[in-house]
Amino acid sequence: MFTQRKSKGLKVAAVAASAAMMMSLAACASDDSTGDADAPIELRMAWWGDDNRHAVTNAALDRFEDLNPGITVVRDFSGFDGYLDKITTQYTGGNSPDVFQFYNEVLVEFASRGQLSDLSASVSQDGWDKELLQASTIDGELAAMPFGLSTQGFIFDTTSVEALGLTAPSGDYSWDDLADFAAQVRTASGGALAGVTDLSHGYQVFEVWAKQQGEDFMDAEGLAFSEKTLADYWQYWADLRASGGATAPDITSEYQGTPYDAVVAGVAASTFLFTNQYDGVQGRTPNVISLERFPGEGDSAGQYMRTAMNLVISKQSKHQEAAAKLVDFLLNDEEANGILGLNRGFPANANVIGAASEGANENVQRAIEIFESVRENGAPAPVPAPAGAGTVNTLFAEIAQQIQFGQTTPAEGAKAFMAQAASELG
Amino acid sequence: MGEARARGSEGPRARKATSLRRAILAEKIAPYTFLLPWLIGFFVITLGPMLFSLYLSFTKFSMLAPAEWVGLDNYIKLFTNDPKYLDSIRVTLVYVLVSVPLQLAFALAVAMVLNRGLRGLSLYRSIYYLPSLIGASVAIAVLWRQMFGSNGLINQVLDFFGIEGMSWIGNPETALGTLVVLNVWTFGSPMVIFLAALRQVPQYLYEAAAVDGIGRWGAFRHITLPMLSPIVLFNLILQMIGAFQAFTPAFVVSGGTGGPVNSTLFYTLYLYQRGFTGFQMGYASAMAWVLFLVIAVVTAANFWFSKYWVHYDD
Amino acid sequence: MTTEAKFDQRTAAMTVGTKQSIARSSFKHTLLIAFGLVMLYPLIWMLGASFKDSEHIFSEVSPIPNPFILDNYVRGWDGAGVGFGTFMINSTIVALLSVIGNLVACTLAAYAFARMQFRGKTFFFACMMAMLMLPHHVLLIPQYILFANLGWVNTFLPLVIPKFLAVDAFFVFLMVQFLRGIPVELDQAAKIDGAGPWKTFFYVILPLLKPALATSAIFTFIWTWNDFLSPMIYLQDPRNYTVPLGLNAFLDASGDSAWGAMFAMAVISLGPLFGFFLVGQKYLVQGIATTGLKG
């Protein structure tokens, strides 16, 4: 039923015509440039976030338009879902936003293919930590600048913990302390509450663990830790599951994307998050949630000042100069940062932190404390990982889950991970 | 038919011949005038992109750099060096085989009940359709956790009876089952199609059957089902295609991971991961064309078998 | 709903023993209501959550809001400064245009496939089915390139024009199947009476196709209203956003999300959908059986 002799000629012609059309379209995707220097410029900026972020960003962009007559900014904002699809598709169609917010995991994929403009000359770096900028330098070009920093943290539901007659860890505490605490919570609650969510699938948690051992998760060459370190890490969580301290695998999996929801829902007493999420999480429960650094930070720090998100300029932008002006305004202008506040995390430019954190509530003050303690005593930020890193992150979670559900052991899982990750990174 | 009419009409020979030719021409052209929008749609905005994706399936294409021709590499890797791919096939087949018959049976049963014979049916129809209005929305992720999560409704009910529950969406044994339930829950579309089709069954057939005294079940077997069979075929084919391509439920409920432990890794979800998260659009296109062939074969088989059970009036 | 009432009367008259039938129908009603409640639980939960403050949405299991607040509706309606009303208007425009497009183009194509003979019919029918079979994720990029080159990005055109070109093969196939259920003698009778194909189509077929047209209209409206990925990719200016984009803009999966506002607006946006369904379903039940055609 799928072919009919008679119409073959027509079919072949149509096929050829359409194919030729698609190829030529793909090849000539938009290359006309505007010559007139004084003509009004329209920039498009894309970002993701919730309605609060949209509100402050729109306000900052309004201010930018006031200060720069002749430039208007189209605000292409959205939620997180579908954001990457949108950016990638628009790139392929030769129609990317001029300026956009971007996340770490995919930065390298775009930068290593020459799709992001070098910001080193066009945007001021006065007040910026040079080591931090090194972390966004790919193939010798400053492909992105942090649009908000954060660091890792551990939260404890102190209301629930105290109701059980226990005390939540604080200050310097070790991974063993966390394990003891977690097991106690399970016992004291009669089995109803886990002490901590199982974090064995979180490469972002393992990253800190590895840094505390003097290693790293990934560097420019690929994996940067030994198989033993990973096996130990997965064994630690296996023991916690055995003692009842950690959440059961099905619960862990239910809250895989947002472990802090397990604390909000009263399923676990503690978990990890990023400091910029702390205020939001506290707002979602009547219980008091305390914020601490990771376990094991007392001996050798593994936490670092982490880029929560980046700001980048597309190579496809026809208005590079105006785009750089906008990026510079959003990152370096005191007034802009006063408007933006700490919605995206802490500004990376030390000169504008004061303006941004004005009027911060006590939750945010606590997050600032933790962040500042990491600035004083923390590990260096990781250098950009090679392309394919995203697949490795997924693989990490997959194998960890197989261990959680008893399909393999920590030692065997670690071995399998090392081999498969190496082949993905080729 | 038009030909016969022309032949029968009176008049001079020459005029007769022209009008005959004109009628035949009109007869030949008419179908294409009806088909014109579709023909434009097919040749201009569908065929090109389809062929382009076929071409991409033989390339390495990151979307951010030009495509490189790699021949059959993508297809070879799919079947020889990608265990996750085989996982996704297994998950999808189970989903198709379980959820399609369940949903169709459910939709037909409810449509029969809601067809006629009760007051307030239009309200019931609307209420039963409500879930389908939000079945694909972002809210589903949260709502499904409220149903099948560790703190969800199911566990509360079980708890009432003293049974200890678990996280149904977090357990690899049951996660796919919750997505089957989600699919059955949104039975509104096939239900509406069945309802519309039930109204096409001429009432006099039932009246005649009542005289013959064949009973309700007999009427269903011998009148309703045969008269409905073209629409049953439609629903079967479309729901199967839909189930083979199912994406949104797994994407939303598992947060895009296809977890736990790949237990909800639908074919198109994995395709999406490869294409848009892994920047391997060439590989994803190869996956798409393999699926295309499978669906084409299954659909063709459905059409072929339909000769034996579908009743057409034409 | 008069036809509905007529049916009830007829069925009631046909059954023996009215008391028995009352008991029976109230039993049916009870079952239908109980079953409906189970079906609707997630929606009830969502409705409850839309009146909860953010402290209680996820930390409490019960769907009953305590305290009861309206802030989510106020915050949500603001729609991140653009206004959720704008999103609703945009969605309505796109959905209505799509309904018109699908009804016109798909019905025409279906009539040709179901009732006419022409060269290449089998081949074209196979092509039409093939359009349903390729996962649309791999078509996104080629189609985007096409529409970007036509200059249609950031307009409703990429969302609407394809409907006028019968690209939704689902509906073509749906109507083909419905048409094949309509007795072909009707067409032939029209032809003998001297009606051309267009006349037959308009005066004989269309009136009989009402349930299928209603079905197509309802689905088109709902599916285009809920469509997320295409608007996400094609619309770049918030003033053009449709409802799903507006809902999505409350959710930052990697950080803060305004769940309460999202639920509130999700509830509101169910209104037009539900309304369209209510209106459309009246026509669903007007088949051959109710248009008085007999033997």
PDB file of N, CA, C and O in Angstrom, chain A residues 5 21 35-36 39 60 82 131 198 220 227 272 278 281-282 301 303 308 336 360 381 393 405 414:
ATOM      1  N   ARG A   5       3.199   2.190  -8.681  1.00  0.00           N
ATOM      2  CA  ARG A   5       4.082   2.358  -9.837  1.00  0.00           C
ATOM      3  C   ARG A   5       3.843   3.657 -10.583  1.00  0.00           C
ATOM      4  O   ARG A   5       4.734   4.399 -10.889  1.00  0.00           O
ATOM      5  N   MET A  21      15.448  21.907  -1.410  1.00  0.00           N
ATOM      6  CA  MET A  21      14.991  23.087  -0.693  1.00  0.00           C
ATOM      7  C   MET A  21      15.511  23.090   0.739  1.00  0.00           C
ATOM      8  O   MET A  21      16.050  24.080   1.221  1.00  0.00           O
ATOM      9  N   GLY A  35      23.740  47.743   8.226  1.00  0.00           N
ATOM     10  CA  GLY A  35      24.906  48.603   8.166  1.00  0.00           C
ATOM     11  C   GLY A  35      24.794  49.875   8.996  1.00  0.00           C
ATOM     12  O   GLY A  35      25.745  50.290   9.637  1.00  0.00           O
ATOM     13  N   ASP A  36      23.625  50.458   9.018  1.00  0.00           N
ATOM     14  CA  ASP A  36      23.436  51.772   9.616  1.00  0.00           C
ATOM     15  C   ASP A  36      23.761  51.777  11.111  1.00  0.00           C
ATOM     16  O   ASP A  36      23.152  51.073  11.902  1.00  0.00           O
ATOM     17  N   ALA A  39      20.898  53.387  13.439  1.00  0.00           N
ATOM     18  CA  ALA A  39      19.566  52.798  13.399  1.00  0.00           C
ATOM     19  C   ALA A  39      19.241  52.206  14.766  1.00  0.00           C
ATOM     20  O   ALA A  39      20.127  51.735  15.473  1.00  0.00           O
ATOM     21  N   ALA A  60      15.112  45.492  35.483  1.00  0.00           N
ATOM     22  CA  ALA A  60      16.492  45.876  35.152  1.00  0.00           C
ATOM     23  C   ALA A  60      16.612  46.220  33.668  1.00  0.00           C
ATOM     24  O   ALA A  60      17.309  47.178  33.293  1.00  0.00           O
ATOM     25  N   GLY A  82      12.070  22.878  28.535  1.00  0.00           N
ATOM     26  CA  GLY A  82      12.052  23.247  27.122  1.00  0.00           C
ATOM     27  C   GLY A  82      13.022  24.357  26.762  1.00  0.00           C
ATOM     28  O   GLY A  82      13.141  24.708  25.585  1.00  0.00           O
ATOM     29  N   GLU A 131      40.348  33.517  39.070  1.00  0.00           N
ATOM     30  CA  GLU A 131      40.273  32.054  39.065  1.00  0.00           C
ATOM     31  C   GLU A 131      38.880  31.585  38.617  1.00  0.00           C
ATOM     32  O   GLU A 131      38.724  30.619  37.878  1.00  0.00           O
ATOM     33  N   ASP A 198      18.955   9.766  50.419  1.00  0.00           N
ATOM     34  CA  ASP A 198      20.074   9.062  49.793  1.00  0.00           C
ATOM     35  C   ASP A 198      20.610   9.947  48.667  1.00  0.00           C
ATOM     36  O   ASP A 198      19.870  10.343  47.773  1.00  0.00           O
ATOM     37  N   ALA A 220      39.585  19.102  32.475  1.00  0.00           N
ATOM     38  CA  ALA A 220      39.498  19.283  31.020  1.00  0.00           C
ATOM     39  C   ALA A 220      39.706  17.974  30.262  1.00  0.00           C
ATOM     40  O   ALA A 220      39.232  17.816  29.143  1.00  0.00           O
ATOM     41  N   GLU A 227      38.904   5.172  41.047  1.00  0.00           N
ATOM     42  CA  GLU A 227      37.782   4.255  41.201  1.00  0.00           C
ATOM     43  C   GLU A 227      37.485   3.993  42.671  1.00  0.00           C
ATOM     44  O   GLU A 227      36.329   3.883  43.077  1.00  0.00           O
ATOM     45  N   PHE A 272      20.933  17.811  50.708  1.00  0.00           N
ATOM     46  CA  PHE A 272      21.794  18.867  50.193  1.00  0.00           C
ATOM     47  C   PHE A 272      20.995  19.794  49.292  1.00  0.00           C
ATOM     48  O   PHE A 272      19.938  19.423  48.784  1.00  0.00           O
ATOM     49  N   TYR A 278      17.923  28.040  49.224  1.00  0.00           N
ATOM     50  CA  TYR A 278      17.576  27.903  50.639  1.00  0.00           C
ATOM     51  C   TYR A 278      16.350  28.734  51.025  1.00  0.00           C
ATOM     52  O   TYR A 278      15.404  28.231  51.638  1.00  0.00           O
ATOM     53  N   VAL A 281      13.127  27.224  49.741  1.00  0.00           N
ATOM     54  CA  VAL A 281      12.743  25.989  50.420  1.00  0.00           C
ATOM     55  C   VAL A 281      12.161  26.298  51.801  1.00  0.00           C
ATOM     56  O   VAL A 281      11.125  25.756  52.192  1.00  0.00           O
ATOM     57  N   GLN A 282      12.813  27.223  52.516  1.00  0.00           N
ATOM     58  CA  GLN A 282      12.295  27.594  53.840  1.00  0.00           C
ATOM     59  C   GLN A 282      10.870  28.159  53.722  1.00  0.00           C
ATOM     60  O   GLN A 282      10.035  27.942  54.592  1.00  0.00           O
ATOM     61  N   ALA A 301      38.468  21.386  52.820  1.00  0.00           N
ATOM     62  CA  ALA A 301      37.255  21.915  52.192  1.00  0.00           C
ATOM     63  C   ALA A 301      37.082  21.378  50.779  1.00  0.00           C
ATOM     64  O   ALA A 301      38.039  21.314  50.005  1.00  0.00           O
ATOM     65  N   GLN A 303      33.848  22.282  49.226  1.00  0.00           N
ATOM     66  CA  GLN A 303      32.886  23.216  48.649  1.00  0.00           C
ATOM     67  C   GLN A 303      33.626  24.338  47.934  1.00  0.00           C
ATOM     68  O   GLN A 303      34.742  24.700  48.308  1.00  0.00           O
ATOM     69  N   ALA A 308      26.133  29.483  39.450  1.00  0.00           N
ATOM     70  CA  ALA A 308      24.771  28.957  39.427  1.00  0.00           C
ATOM     71  C   ALA A 308      24.234  29.014  38.010  1.00  0.00           C
ATOM     72  O   ALA A 308      23.533  28.117  37.549  1.00  0.00           O
ATOM     73  N   ALA A 336      21.781  48.169  38.518  1.00  0.00           N
ATOM     74  CA  ALA A 336      21.165  46.958  37.955  1.00  0.00           C
ATOM     75  C   ALA A 336      21.136  45.848  38.997  1.00  0.00           C
ATOM     76  O   ALA A 336      20.121  45.162  39.175  1.00  0.00           O
ATOM     77  N   ALA A 360      18.216  42.002  52.325  1.00  0.00           N
ATOM     78  CA  ALA A 360      18.062  40.551  52.328  1.00  0.00           C
ATOM     79  C   ALA A 360      17.461  40.075  53.648  1.00  0.00           C
ATOM     80  O   ALA A 360      17.803  40.597  54.718  1.00  0.00           O
ATOM     81  N   ALA A 381      37.174  26.354  41.966  1.00  0.00           N
ATOM     82  CA  ALA A 381      36.103  25.914  41.069  1.00  0.00           C
ATOM     83  C   ALA A 381      36.688  25.004  40.003  1.00  0.00           C
ATOM     84  O   ALA A 381      37.844  25.165  39.617  1.00  0.00           O
ATOM     85  N   ASN A 393      27.137  12.671  33.536  1.00  0.00           N
ATOM     86  CA  ASN A 393      26.336  12.983  34.723  1.00  0.00           C
ATOM     87  C   ASN A 393      25.116  12.068  34.811  1.00  0.00           C
ATOM     88  O   ASN A 393      24.763  11.581  35.884  1.00  0.00           O
ATOM     89  N   PHE A 405      18.898  -0.085  44.124  1.00  0.00           N
ATOM     90  CA  PHE A 405      17.889  -1.133  44.017  1.00  0.00           C
ATOM     91  C   PHE A 405      18.508  -2.531  44.042  1.00  0.00           C
ATOM     92  O   PHE A 405      17.853  -3.518  43.688  1.00  0.00           O
ATOM     93  N   ALA A 414      31.178   1.052  40.580  1.00  0.00           N
ATOM     94  CA  ALA A 414      32.242   2.021  40.350  1.00  0.00           C
ATOM     95  C   ALA A 414      33.086   1.606  39.153  1.00  0.00           C
ATOM     96  O   ALA A 414      33.444   2.428  38.301  1.00  0.00           O
TER      97      ALA A 414
END
